[in-house]
Amino acid sequence: MTNRKYLPLAVLLGVALLASLGCSVGTLLVRAPTPTMQPTKTPRPTFTFTPDWTPTLLPTMTATATPVPPTETPTPELPTETATPEGPTDTPVPATNTPGPPPPPADTPTPEPPTDTPTPEYIVAFNIEKFVHDTGSPIQTRITAAIAKEYAPSRGHVLGWIDAQLMVVDPQGAEHLSDPIPVKEIIPSTAGGDAHHMNVEMKISPYIPGHYKCWVVINGKQESPVVEFDMAASPNQYVHINFFPPEM
């Protein structure tokens, strides 16, 4: 009976002992060091910086406190009331004489188109022929003309105009008037290839090259259109002009 009484106690003690041994063994297993592979590091050279310059010490500025005098803030004065005079306050505006709008411009009359210059009425409408020949003379300017009143070459009838004259204006602006025609006949001027029938001959000394103008004058009045021609400086020339009425 006594052994049965202490049997549970012995069992408990054994279990406790086994448990204690198990914890110790576990702790030893956990705490056992595990070998770890350590990488091998190559040592690097150490560089030591050595300055080759000497630092310059800068002066230290010591700030000196300067007392600032207190400034007085002026007290603004209150505006004084100005007495308003009694009476009308509207300021009279002086009257100015403002001119009215200018009157509309008057209609500008449209100028009438220029009228054609009337053709002068001559005694007869001359048919004009002009000839220039290189057979002149350096001594004189020679101009000949045939001024006819009746012209019928098919019947061999050519009648000159008695008292007709030739007016010539030379390149210098001087006027030259021929003698009146004295007879009705019209005679050849020269013989040869430059021969022309003529009843007027004018000679101006010396030979003057340039631009000329001439026309027929009857009883002191111009009775033909103006004829213009040029005489060359070289060779010397002479000019002949026919003033013939329409053929009869």
CSV table of C-alpha atoms in Angstrom, one decimal:
chain,number,residue,atom,x,y,z
A,1,MET,CA,0.0,0.0,0.0
A,2,THR,CA,2.8,2.3,0.8
A,3,ASN,CA,4.5,1.7,-2.6
A,4,ARG,CA,1.3,2.5,-4.5
A,5,LYS,CA,1.0,5.7,-2.5
A,6,TYR,CA,4.4,7.1,-3.7
A,7,LEU,CA,4.2,5.8,-7.3
A,8,PRO,CA,2.5,8.9,-8.8
A,9,LEU,CA,5.0,11.1,-7.1
A,10,ALA,CA,7.9,9.2,-8.6
A,11,VAL,CA,6.3,9.3,-12.0
A,12,LEU,CA,5.9,13.1,-11.8
A,13,LEU,CA,9.6,13.5,-10.8
A,14,GLY,CA,10.7,11.4,-13.7
A,15,VAL,CA,8.7,13.4,-16.2
A,16,ALA,CA,10.1,16.6,-14.8
A,17,LEU,CA,13.6,15.3,-15.0
A,18,LEU,CA,13.1,14.3,-18.6
A,19,ALA,CA,11.6,17.6,-19.5
A,20,SER,CA,14.6,19.4,-18.0
A,21,LEU,CA,17.0,17.3,-19.9
A,22,GLY,CA,15.1,17.9,-23.2
A,23,CYS,CA,15.3,21.7,-22.8
A,24,SER,CA,19.0,21.7,-22.1
A,25,VAL,CA,19.7,19.6,-25.2
A,26,GLY,CA,17.5,21.9,-27.4
A,27,THR,CA,19.3,25.0,-26.1
A,28,LEU,CA,22.7,23.5,-26.9
A,29,LEU,CA,21.5,22.6,-30.4
A,30,VAL,CA,20.3,26.1,-31.0
A,31,ARG,CA,23.3,27.8,-29.6
A,32,ALA,CA,25.8,25.8,-31.5
A,33,PRO,CA,27.7,28.2,-33.9
A,34,THR,CA,27.1,27.7,-37.6
A,35,PRO,CA,30.2,28.2,-39.7
A,36,THR,CA,29.6,31.3,-42.2
A,37,MET,CA,31.7,31.9,-45.3
A,38,GLN,CA,33.4,35.3,-45.0
A,39,PRO,CA,34.4,37.0,-48.4
A,40,THR,CA,38.1,37.9,-48.5
A,41,LYS,CA,38.5,41.7,-49.1
A,42,THR,CA,41.5,43.1,-50.9
A,43,PRO,CA,43.0,45.9,-48.8
A,44,ARG,CA,43.0,49.3,-50.7
A,45,PRO,CA,45.7,51.8,-50.3
A,46,THR,CA,44.8,54.8,-48.1
A,47,PHE,CA,45.4,58.3,-49.7
A,48,THR,CA,46.2,61.0,-47.3
A,49,PHE,CA,45.6,64.6,-48.7
A,50,THR,CA,48.4,66.9,-47.9
A,51,PRO,CA,47.6,70.6,-48.8
A,52,ASP,CA,50.4,72.5,-50.6
A,53,TRP,CA,49.0,76.0,-49.9
A,54,THR,CA,49.0,78.0,-46.8
A,55,PRO,CA,45.6,79.4,-45.9
A,56,THR,CA,45.5,83.1,-45.4
A,57,LEU,CA,43.6,84.2,-42.5
A,58,LEU,CA,41.0,86.8,-43.2
A,59,PRO,CA,40.4,89.7,-40.8
A,60,THR,CA,37.4,89.2,-38.7
A,61,MET,CA,35.0,92.2,-39.0
A,62,THR,CA,33.6,93.1,-35.7
A,63,ALA,CA,30.3,94.9,-36.0
A,64,THR,CA,30.0,98.0,-33.9
A,65,ALA,CA,26.5,98.9,-32.9
A,66,THR,CA,25.7,102.5,-33.8
A,67,PRO,CA,22.9,104.0,-31.9
A,68,VAL,CA,20.1,105.2,-34.0
A,69,PRO,CA,18.3,108.2,-32.6
A,70,PRO,CA,14.6,107.7,-32.4
A,71,THR,CA,12.6,109.5,-35.0
A,72,GLU,CA,9.5,111.4,-34.0
A,73,THR,CA,6.5,110.6,-36.1
A,74,PRO,CA,4.7,113.9,-36.8
A,75,THR,CA,1.1,114.0,-35.9
A,76,PRO,CA,-1.0,114.8,-38.9
A,77,GLU,CA,-2.9,118.0,-38.5
A,78,LEU,CA,-6.6,117.8,-39.0
A,79,PRO,CA,-7.9,119.8,-42.0
A,80,THR,CA,-9.5,123.0,-41.1
A,81,GLU,CA,-12.9,123.7,-42.3
A,82,THR,CA,-13.2,126.5,-45.0
A,83,ALA,CA,-16.2,128.7,-44.8
A,84,THR,CA,-18.2,128.4,-48.0
A,85,PRO,CA,-19.6,131.7,-49.2
A,86,GLU,CA,-23.3,131.9,-49.6
A,87,GLY,CA,-24.8,132.5,-53.0
A,88,PRO,CA,-24.8,130.7,-56.4
A,89,THR,CA,-22.0,128.3,-56.9
A,90,ASP,CA,-22.3,128.1,-60.7
A,91,THR,CA,-19.3,129.8,-62.4
A,92,PRO,CA,-20.5,131.9,-65.4
A,93,VAL,CA,-18.9,130.8,-68.7
A,94,PRO,CA,-17.9,133.7,-71.0
A,95,ALA,CA,-19.8,133.6,-74.2
A,96,THR,CA,-17.6,132.9,-77.2
A,97,ASN,CA,-18.5,133.6,-80.8
A,98,THR,CA,-18.3,130.1,-82.4
A,99,PRO,CA,-18.3,130.4,-86.2
A,100,GLY,CA,-20.9,128.3,-87.9
A,101,PRO,CA,-20.0,125.6,-90.4
A,102,PRO,CA,-18.4,126.9,-93.6
A,103,PRO,CA,-20.7,127.2,-96.5
A,104,PRO,CA,-20.6,124.3,-99.0
A,105,PRO,CA,-18.2,124.8,-101.8
A,106,ALA,CA,-19.6,126.3,-105.0
A,107,ASP,CA,-19.8,124.0,-107.9
A,108,THR,CA,-16.7,124.2,-110.0
A,109,PRO,CA,-17.6,124.7,-113.6
A,110,THR,CA,-16.4,121.9,-115.7
A,111,PRO,CA,-14.0,123.2,-118.3
A,112,GLU,CA,-15.1,122.8,-121.8
A,113,PRO,CA,-13.1,120.4,-123.9
A,114,PRO,CA,-10.6,122.2,-126.2
A,115,THR,CA,-11.9,122.8,-129.6
A,116,ASP,CA,-9.9,121.7,-132.6
A,117,THR,CA,-7.8,124.5,-134.1
A,118,PRO,CA,-9.6,125.4,-137.3
A,119,THR,CA,-7.6,124.8,-140.4
A,120,PRO,CA,-6.7,128.2,-142.0
A,121,GLU,CA,-8.4,128.9,-145.3
A,122,TYR,CA,-5.8,129.5,-148.0
A,123,ILE,CA,-6.5,130.8,-151.4
A,124,VAL,CA,-5.7,127.4,-152.8
A,125,ALA,CA,-4.9,124.0,-151.3
A,126,PHE,CA,-1.3,123.4,-152.5
A,127,ASN,CA,0.1,120.0,-153.0
A,128,ILE,CA,3.7,120.1,-151.7
A,129,GLU,CA,6.7,118.2,-153.0
A,130,LYS,CA,10.1,118.5,-151.4
A,131,PHE,CA,13.5,117.6,-152.9
A,132,VAL,CA,17.0,117.6,-151.2
A,133,HIS,CA,20.1,117.3,-153.3
A,134,ASP,CA,23.8,116.9,-152.3
A,135,THR,CA,25.0,119.5,-154.7
A,136,GLY,CA,25.1,122.6,-152.5
A,137,SER,CA,28.0,125.1,-152.1
A,138,PRO,CA,29.9,126.0,-149.0
A,139,ILE,CA,29.6,129.7,-150.0
A,140,GLN,CA,25.8,129.9,-149.8
A,141,THR,CA,22.6,128.3,-148.8
A,142,ARG,CA,20.4,127.8,-151.9
A,143,ILE,CA,16.6,127.2,-151.8
A,144,THR,CA,14.4,127.2,-155.0
A,145,ALA,CA,10.7,126.8,-155.4
A,146,ALA,CA,7.9,126.6,-158.0
A,147,ILE,CA,4.7,128.3,-156.9
A,148,ALA,CA,2.0,127.7,-159.5
A,149,LYS,CA,-1.5,129.2,-159.8
A,150,GLU,CA,-2.8,126.8,-162.5
A,151,TYR,CA,-1.4,123.3,-163.0
A,152,ALA,CA,-2.3,121.1,-166.0
A,153,PRO,CA,0.9,119.2,-166.9
A,154,SER,CA,-1.0,116.8,-169.2
A,155,ARG,CA,-1.8,119.8,-171.5
A,156,GLY,CA,1.6,121.4,-171.0
A,157,HIS,CA,0.0,124.2,-169.0
A,158,VAL,CA,1.7,125.4,-165.8
A,159,LEU,CA,1.0,129.0,-164.8
A,160,GLY,CA,3.0,130.7,-162.1
A,161,TRP,CA,1.6,132.9,-159.3
A,162,ILE,CA,2.6,136.5,-159.9
A,163,ASP,CA,3.7,138.4,-156.8
A,164,ALA,CA,3.9,135.3,-154.7
A,165,GLN,CA,6.9,135.1,-152.3
A,166,LEU,CA,8.7,132.4,-150.3
A,167,MET,CA,9.3,133.0,-146.5
A,168,VAL,CA,12.2,131.0,-145.1
A,169,VAL,CA,13.3,130.7,-141.4
A,170,ASP,CA,16.9,129.5,-141.0
A,171,PRO,CA,18.2,127.3,-138.1
A,172,GLN,CA,19.3,130.5,-136.2
A,173,GLY,CA,15.7,131.9,-136.3
A,174,ALA,CA,16.3,134.6,-138.9
A,175,GLU,CA,13.5,135.2,-141.5
A,176,HIS,CA,14.3,135.6,-145.2
A,177,LEU,CA,11.6,136.8,-147.7
A,178,SER,CA,12.2,136.3,-151.4
A,179,ASP,CA,11.4,138.8,-154.1
A,180,PRO,CA,7.8,138.7,-155.6
A,181,ILE,CA,7.5,136.5,-158.7
A,182,PRO,CA,7.6,138.9,-161.7
A,183,VAL,CA,6.4,136.6,-164.5
A,184,LYS,CA,4.0,133.8,-165.2
A,185,GLU,CA,6.6,131.5,-166.7
A,186,ILE,CA,8.3,128.8,-164.6
A,187,ILE,CA,11.8,128.1,-165.9
A,188,PRO,CA,14.3,125.3,-165.1
A,189,SER,CA,16.6,126.0,-162.3
A,190,THR,CA,19.7,124.1,-163.4
A,191,ALA,CA,20.6,121.5,-166.0
A,192,GLY,CA,21.2,117.9,-165.0
A,193,GLY,CA,19.8,115.3,-162.6
A,194,ASP,CA,18.9,117.9,-160.0
A,195,ALA,CA,17.1,120.2,-162.4
A,196,HIS,CA,13.6,121.5,-161.4
A,197,HIS,CA,11.2,124.1,-162.9
A,198,MET,CA,11.2,127.1,-160.6
A,199,ASN,CA,10.1,130.7,-160.4
A,200,VAL,CA,11.7,131.5,-156.9
A,201,GLU,CA,15.3,131.3,-156.0
A,202,MET,CA,16.8,132.3,-152.6
A,203,LYS,CA,20.5,132.4,-151.6
A,204,ILE,CA,21.7,132.9,-148.0
A,205,SER,CA,25.4,133.4,-147.3
A,206,PRO,CA,27.2,131.4,-146.1
A,207,TYR,CA,26.0,127.8,-146.1
A,208,ILE,CA,24.2,127.1,-142.8
A,209,PRO,CA,23.3,123.5,-142.0
A,210,GLY,CA,20.4,122.7,-139.7
A,211,HIS,CA,16.6,122.7,-139.5
A,212,TYR,CA,14.6,125.1,-141.8
A,213,LYS,CA,11.0,126.2,-142.2
A,214,CYS,CA,9.3,127.9,-145.2
A,215,TRP,CA,5.8,128.8,-146.6
A,216,VAL,CA,4.1,130.7,-149.4
A,217,VAL,CA,3.2,134.4,-148.8
A,218,ILE,CA,0.7,136.2,-151.2
A,219,ASN,CA,-0.2,139.8,-150.6
A,220,GLY,CA,1.6,139.7,-147.2
A,221,LYS,CA,-0.4,136.7,-145.9
A,222,GLN,CA,0.5,133.1,-145.4
A,223,GLU,CA,-1.2,131.0,-148.1
A,224,SER,CA,0.3,127.5,-147.6
A,225,PRO,CA,1.1,125.1,-144.8
A,226,VAL,CA,4.6,125.2,-143.2
A,227,VAL,CA,7.2,123.0,-144.9
A,228,GLU,CA,10.1,121.8,-142.8
A,229,PHE,CA,13.4,120.3,-144.0
A,230,ASP,CA,17.1,119.8,-142.9
A,231,MET,CA,20.4,120.6,-144.5
A,232,ALA,CA,23.3,118.4,-143.6
A,233,ALA,CA,26.6,119.7,-142.4
A,234,SER,CA,28.4,117.5,-144.9
A,235,PRO,CA,28.0,117.2,-147.8
A,236,ASN,CA,26.6,120.6,-148.7
A,237,GLN,CA,23.0,120.5,-150.0
A,238,TYR,CA,20.4,122.5,-151.7
A,239,VAL,CA,16.6,122.2,-151.5
A,240,HIS,CA,13.8,122.6,-154.0
A,241,ILE,CA,10.0,122.7,-153.2
A,242,ASN,CA,7.0,122.5,-155.5
A,243,PHE,CA,3.8,124.3,-154.5
A,244,PHE,CA,1.3,123.1,-157.0
A,245,PRO,CA,-2.5,123.4,-156.9
A,246,PRO,CA,-4.7,120.4,-157.7
A,247,GLU,CA,-4.3,119.3,-161.3
A,248,MET,CA,-6.8,120.9,-163.7
